Amino acid sequence: MTHRLAEAPTALPPDLHAEYSRRLALHEAARARWDRFDARVADLRLAVFVAGAALAAYIYFQGVPSWWWLAAPIAAFVALVLAHEPISRLADRSARTIEFYKRGLARLEDRWAGTGETGLAFLDVEHPYAADLDVFGVGSLFERLCLARTRAGEEALASWLLAPASPEVIAARREAVVELRPRLDLREDLELLGADVRAGIHPASLSAWGETPRVFPTRPVRVVAFILAALGSAALIFWIYMQDFPRFLLFMLILAVEGLFAWRVSRRVDAVLEGIDEKAHDLHILSGLLDRIEREPMSAPLLRSLRESLETGGRPASERIRSLGKLLNLLDSGSNQFFQPFALVMLWRTQLAMKVDAWRAENGPQIAGWLAAVGDFEALSALACYAAENSQDVFPEVVPGPALFIAEGLGHPLIPRAQCVTNDVSLGEETTAIVVSGSNMSGKSTLLRAIGAATVLGLAGAPVRATRLRLSPLAVGATLRVQDSLQAGRSRFYAEITRVRQIVDVSRGPLPLLFLLDELFSGTNSHDRRVGAEAVIRGLLDRGAVGLLTTHDLALAEIVAGLGPRTLNVHFEDHFEDGVMRFDYRIHPGVVTHSNALALMRAVGLEV
């Protein structure tokens, strides 16, 4: 089947904020119009009802005119009742579109935190960096990125953020994201269709239903059902036309055989049709989303591959799902009280159960693939929306080879752009490790998170908050949010050394490691801390890792001298002015020369 492809835009509006605001105003006006129209229809419905009731009373008491005069008000009332559903549906669509653009404006105005999907279901506290780099949770990378309205889309996006892709996959995703970036209408449609999918589809049960083995695998039983139905129908027709006793006996004999056959296969029929209404409803909702994707013009190889995965035997998935819908409509017709006697003769339910079973055998194994393709498409659309709304961010250059991270103008993507201070960071060519010293709140941890976020986003195929970034595929390990655990009986120090051991194990893997170690071994004395930190960093560097270590303990900054010429010290500065601690959040060479701890203690009223 050939789908009519929509005409896709090739460029973004010059002012996305203005475009969102314009579309929001249009849909708010449309919602107001539909609400007014619905109110007028409701008033008219009430007026027709009152007029009809008055006319009925007049006819009852006066006997004139005829009761047939009530046909007009009854027909008008029914028409007005039926008009409510499409009007309500259009008003609801406008309301959902309004919310879509309100959320878009919130993202552009940095008011988005706490309004979207947090992805906490995907958070594994034992992951090497997910909790440390705010990948999931309120105000997280996932919440900022996620527009997915299906569970499959959320799973795809989460998996991309939790593991780096290869340079080839990143390049394919980037090409797809660039193509999807200007397609605002597509994102709006996916939002509206996906809302129904989120409410109506249970991917795991739907996929499991599709994988169920065939209940009627052999052809003879299907042939017998068809022959019996044909014989029963022919015998019924002969008897109706001939009206003689022998043909009646023949019809009853065939009907008895049909009844015996239906009884013998009834359990298998029930097994096929059990829960079929729910599955058909889920698939019907999914078909709308699939149809929209199938109609979208696509030229990027990854997008074409996704669309091709929605076709089996040259037929789109949405068309195949519609064919199941037709079977179920026929099945429902068998319950009609006028048609039911004929349905019994034709073994209607049995034969349609066999056809549903055949549909599932042919198409069921593809359902998981359809859902996966939709998920990948939604994840790409989410990255495209982020790219559209952050046009100043750049796609990184991902190159194979040893560990590399060279960034210019690097900032944190979760900090409002107007407040975001950027820095240059270079790891892998001349420098393999950087020890960052500085006082509390000076920006050390934020720098680590900015580097980690850029790596996670860049290796997922998304743009990053930088003017330029060149990096290799990297495994990331971080210790920014290590916590103690009362339930597990672990102190913070034990939790930290366990995480460090995990990071050391990661450094032995196939990808070079980017380590981001915040206040390493702060739970022990300065001597043990320095010895342990120097040994750990040296071991990581020997295995080809690169990274940063932050500290406000100046003694720890001395380990640079023992780690070789490709390791250096940098620091963040601060100064106390008018009773307020001020920071510039800029990287400066060398070791910090003072601490603000005492000044901060005095600023909050402690006598020190």
Short mmCIF file of C-alpha atoms in Angstrom, two decimals, residues 98-320:
data_model
loop_
_atom_site.label_atom_id
_atom_site.label_comp_id
_atom_site.label_asym_id
_atom_site.label_seq_id
_atom_site.Cartn_x
_atom_site.Cartn_y
_atom_site.Cartn_z
CA ILE A 98 -2.17 23.84 24.34
CA GLU A 99 -0.36 21.82 27.01
CA PHE A 100 2.22 20.72 24.43
CA TYR A 101 3.16 24.30 23.57
CA LYS A 102 2.99 25.45 27.18
CA ARG A 103 5.56 22.81 28.05
CA GLY A 104 7.63 23.92 25.07
CA LEU A 105 7.61 27.52 26.29
CA ALA A 106 8.48 26.32 29.79
CA ARG A 107 11.53 24.55 28.39
CA LEU A 108 12.61 27.63 26.43
CA GLU A 109 12.15 29.78 29.53
CA ASP A 110 13.92 27.29 31.86
CA ARG A 111 10.74 26.58 33.84
CA TRP A 112 10.57 22.90 32.90
CA ALA A 113 12.00 21.18 36.01
CA GLY A 114 9.36 19.10 37.77
CA THR A 115 6.85 19.23 34.91
CA GLY A 116 7.85 16.19 32.83
CA GLU A 117 8.72 12.52 33.03
CA THR A 118 11.57 12.01 35.50
CA GLY A 119 12.53 8.50 34.38
CA LEU A 120 13.19 7.38 37.96
CA ALA A 121 12.00 3.90 37.00
CA PHE A 122 15.21 3.58 34.96
CA LEU A 123 17.56 4.75 37.73
CA ASP A 124 19.98 2.14 39.04
CA VAL A 125 21.94 3.57 41.97
CA GLU A 126 24.72 1.10 41.22
CA HIS A 127 25.20 2.47 37.70
CA PRO A 128 28.66 4.09 37.26
CA TYR A 129 27.26 7.58 36.62
CA ALA A 130 23.43 7.71 36.34
CA ALA A 131 22.79 9.11 39.83
CA ASP A 132 25.94 11.23 39.90
CA LEU A 133 25.25 13.12 36.66
CA ASP A 134 21.51 13.76 37.19
CA VAL A 135 20.54 11.50 34.32
CA PHE A 136 17.16 10.74 35.95
CA GLY A 137 14.97 12.51 38.47
CA VAL A 138 13.41 15.93 38.85
CA GLY A 139 15.38 18.50 36.83
CA SER A 140 17.39 15.74 35.14
CA LEU A 141 18.72 15.21 31.63
CA PHE A 142 15.95 12.70 31.00
CA GLU A 143 13.22 15.10 32.07
CA ARG A 144 14.69 17.85 29.90
CA LEU A 145 14.92 15.61 26.85
CA CYS A 146 11.95 13.29 27.08
CA LEU A 147 8.98 13.96 24.83
CA ALA A 148 8.24 10.25 24.42
CA ARG A 149 4.60 9.33 25.00
CA THR A 150 5.12 5.57 24.88
CA ARG A 151 6.91 3.31 27.30
CA ALA A 152 9.03 2.06 24.39
CA GLY A 153 10.15 5.64 23.64
CA GLU A 154 11.13 6.23 27.25
CA GLU A 155 13.04 2.95 27.36
CA ALA A 156 14.92 3.78 24.17
CA LEU A 157 15.92 7.26 25.38
CA ALA A 158 16.95 5.93 28.79
CA SER A 159 19.10 3.21 27.25
CA TRP A 160 20.85 5.76 25.02
CA LEU A 161 21.70 7.88 28.07
CA LEU A 162 22.98 4.91 30.05
CA ALA A 163 25.48 3.53 27.54
CA PRO A 164 27.64 5.13 24.84
CA ALA A 165 26.94 4.30 21.21
CA SER A 166 29.57 3.57 18.59
CA PRO A 167 30.74 6.42 16.31
CA GLU A 168 28.79 4.89 13.42
CA VAL A 169 25.54 4.77 15.40
CA ILE A 170 26.10 8.29 16.73
CA ALA A 171 26.61 9.59 13.20
CA ALA A 172 23.39 7.88 12.04
CA ARG A 173 21.42 9.30 14.95
CA ARG A 174 22.84 12.76 14.34
CA GLU A 175 21.78 12.70 10.69
CA ALA A 176 18.29 11.61 11.72
CA VAL A 177 18.07 14.27 14.44
CA VAL A 178 19.12 17.01 12.00
CA GLU A 179 16.40 15.90 9.58
CA LEU A 180 13.74 15.78 12.31
CA ARG A 181 14.80 19.04 13.98
CA PRO A 182 12.51 21.40 12.00
CA ARG A 183 9.45 19.08 12.08
CA LEU A 184 7.35 20.76 14.70
CA ASP A 185 4.07 19.52 13.21
CA LEU A 186 5.30 15.93 13.50
CA ARG A 187 6.22 16.39 17.16
CA GLU A 188 2.80 17.89 17.83
CA ASP A 189 1.06 14.93 16.16
CA LEU A 190 3.19 12.39 18.04
CA GLU A 191 2.32 14.14 21.30
CA LEU A 192 -1.42 13.96 20.59
CA LEU A 193 -1.39 10.38 19.34
CA GLY A 194 1.10 9.23 21.95
CA ALA A 195 -1.08 10.45 24.82
CA ASP A 196 -3.64 7.79 23.89
CA VAL A 197 -0.88 5.20 23.50
CA ARG A 198 0.47 5.92 27.00
CA ALA A 199 -3.00 5.50 28.49
CA GLY A 200 -4.03 2.49 26.41
CA ILE A 201 -1.06 0.29 25.59
CA HIS A 202 0.67 -2.27 27.77
CA PRO A 203 3.76 -3.12 25.66
CA ALA A 204 4.89 -6.19 27.58
CA SER A 205 1.51 -7.94 27.54
CA LEU A 206 0.88 -6.93 23.93
CA SER A 207 4.25 -8.32 22.82
CA ALA A 208 3.68 -11.50 24.82
CA TRP A 209 0.26 -11.93 23.19
CA GLY A 210 1.88 -11.61 19.78
CA GLU A 211 4.42 -14.33 20.62
CA THR A 212 1.77 -16.83 21.75
CA PRO A 213 2.01 -20.10 19.77
CA ARG A 214 -0.69 -20.75 17.20
CA VAL A 215 -3.78 -22.43 18.62
CA PHE A 216 -5.01 -23.82 15.27
CA PRO A 217 -1.72 -24.77 13.59
CA THR A 218 -3.05 -27.51 11.31
CA ARG A 219 -4.95 -26.88 8.09
CA PRO A 220 -7.47 -29.82 8.25
CA VAL A 221 -9.40 -28.41 11.23
CA ARG A 222 -9.79 -25.08 9.44
CA VAL A 223 -10.93 -26.83 6.27
CA VAL A 224 -13.50 -28.88 8.23
CA ALA A 225 -14.89 -25.72 9.80
CA PHE A 226 -15.27 -24.10 6.37
CA ILE A 227 -16.91 -27.18 4.81
CA LEU A 228 -19.37 -27.59 7.70
CA ALA A 229 -20.30 -23.90 7.54
CA ALA A 230 -20.83 -24.15 3.77
CA LEU A 231 -22.94 -27.31 4.10
CA GLY A 232 -25.00 -25.83 6.91
CA SER A 233 -25.63 -22.63 4.95
CA ALA A 234 -26.60 -24.58 1.82
CA ALA A 235 -28.93 -26.87 3.80
CA LEU A 236 -30.60 -23.87 5.43
CA ILE A 237 -31.15 -22.19 2.05
CA PHE A 238 -32.58 -25.40 0.51
CA TRP A 239 -34.92 -25.89 3.43
CA ILE A 240 -36.13 -22.26 3.37
CA TYR A 241 -36.89 -22.48 -0.33
CA MET A 242 -38.21 -26.03 -0.48
CA GLN A 243 -39.96 -26.25 2.93
CA ASP A 244 -40.03 -30.04 2.91
CA PHE A 245 -39.38 -32.38 5.82
CA PRO A 246 -36.37 -34.34 4.39
CA ARG A 247 -34.41 -31.15 3.81
CA PHE A 248 -35.31 -30.00 7.32
CA LEU A 249 -33.93 -33.25 8.71
CA LEU A 250 -30.77 -32.81 6.63
CA PHE A 251 -30.35 -29.27 7.95
CA MET A 252 -30.83 -30.41 11.55
CA LEU A 253 -28.33 -33.25 11.05
CA ILE A 254 -25.69 -30.88 9.69
CA LEU A 255 -26.48 -28.41 12.46
CA ALA A 256 -25.94 -31.14 15.04
CA VAL A 257 -22.58 -32.03 13.49
CA GLU A 258 -21.65 -28.33 13.53
CA GLY A 259 -22.62 -28.09 17.17
CA LEU A 260 -20.49 -31.13 18.04
CA PHE A 261 -17.54 -29.67 16.09
CA ALA A 262 -17.93 -26.25 17.75
CA TRP A 263 -18.05 -27.92 21.17
CA ARG A 264 -14.87 -29.90 20.46
CA VAL A 265 -12.89 -26.78 19.50
CA SER A 266 -14.59 -24.36 21.93
CA ARG A 267 -11.70 -24.29 24.40
CA ARG A 268 -9.26 -23.40 21.66
CA VAL A 269 -11.63 -20.75 20.32
CA ASP A 270 -11.95 -19.26 23.81
CA ALA A 271 -8.16 -19.29 24.16
CA VAL A 272 -7.77 -17.29 20.95
CA LEU A 273 -10.46 -14.75 21.79
CA GLU A 274 -9.65 -14.34 25.50
CA GLY A 275 -8.84 -10.67 26.09
CA ILE A 276 -8.94 -9.96 22.36
CA ASP A 277 -10.97 -6.78 22.81
CA GLU A 278 -8.26 -5.27 25.04
CA LYS A 279 -5.46 -6.28 22.67
CA ALA A 280 -7.38 -5.01 19.66
CA HIS A 281 -7.97 -1.69 21.42
CA ASP A 282 -4.25 -1.38 22.18
CA LEU A 283 -3.34 -2.20 18.59
CA HIS A 284 -5.94 0.21 17.23
CA ILE A 285 -4.39 3.05 19.22
CA LEU A 286 -0.90 1.98 18.13
CA SER A 287 -1.97 1.91 14.48
CA GLY A 288 -2.72 5.65 14.57
CA LEU A 289 0.82 6.38 15.76
CA LEU A 290 2.29 3.97 13.22
CA ASP A 291 0.26 5.49 10.41
CA ARG A 292 1.57 8.97 11.25
CA ILE A 293 5.18 7.76 11.23
CA GLU A 294 4.66 5.82 7.99
CA ARG A 295 3.35 8.95 6.26
CA GLU A 296 6.31 11.12 7.25
CA PRO A 297 8.90 11.65 4.46
CA MET A 298 12.31 10.38 5.55
CA SER A 299 15.68 10.47 3.84
CA ALA A 300 18.19 9.76 6.64
CA PRO A 301 19.27 6.08 6.50
CA LEU A 302 18.34 5.43 10.13
CA LEU A 303 14.86 6.90 9.67
CA ARG A 304 14.32 4.91 6.49
CA SER A 305 15.45 1.77 8.29
CA LEU A 306 12.96 2.40 11.09
CA ARG A 307 10.13 2.91 8.63
CA GLU A 308 11.09 -0.22 6.70
CA SER A 309 10.93 -2.18 9.95
CA LEU A 310 7.26 -1.20 10.11
CA GLU A 311 6.56 -3.09 6.89
CA THR A 312 6.17 -6.83 6.49
CA GLY A 313 5.71 -8.33 3.07
CA GLY A 314 5.33 -4.87 1.57
CA ARG A 315 2.36 -4.00 3.82
CA PRO A 316 2.68 -1.28 6.48
CA ALA A 317 2.06 -2.22 10.09
CA SER A 318 -0.89 0.16 10.39
CA GLU A 319 -2.63 -1.56 7.47
CA ARG A 320 -2.05 -4.98 9.00
#
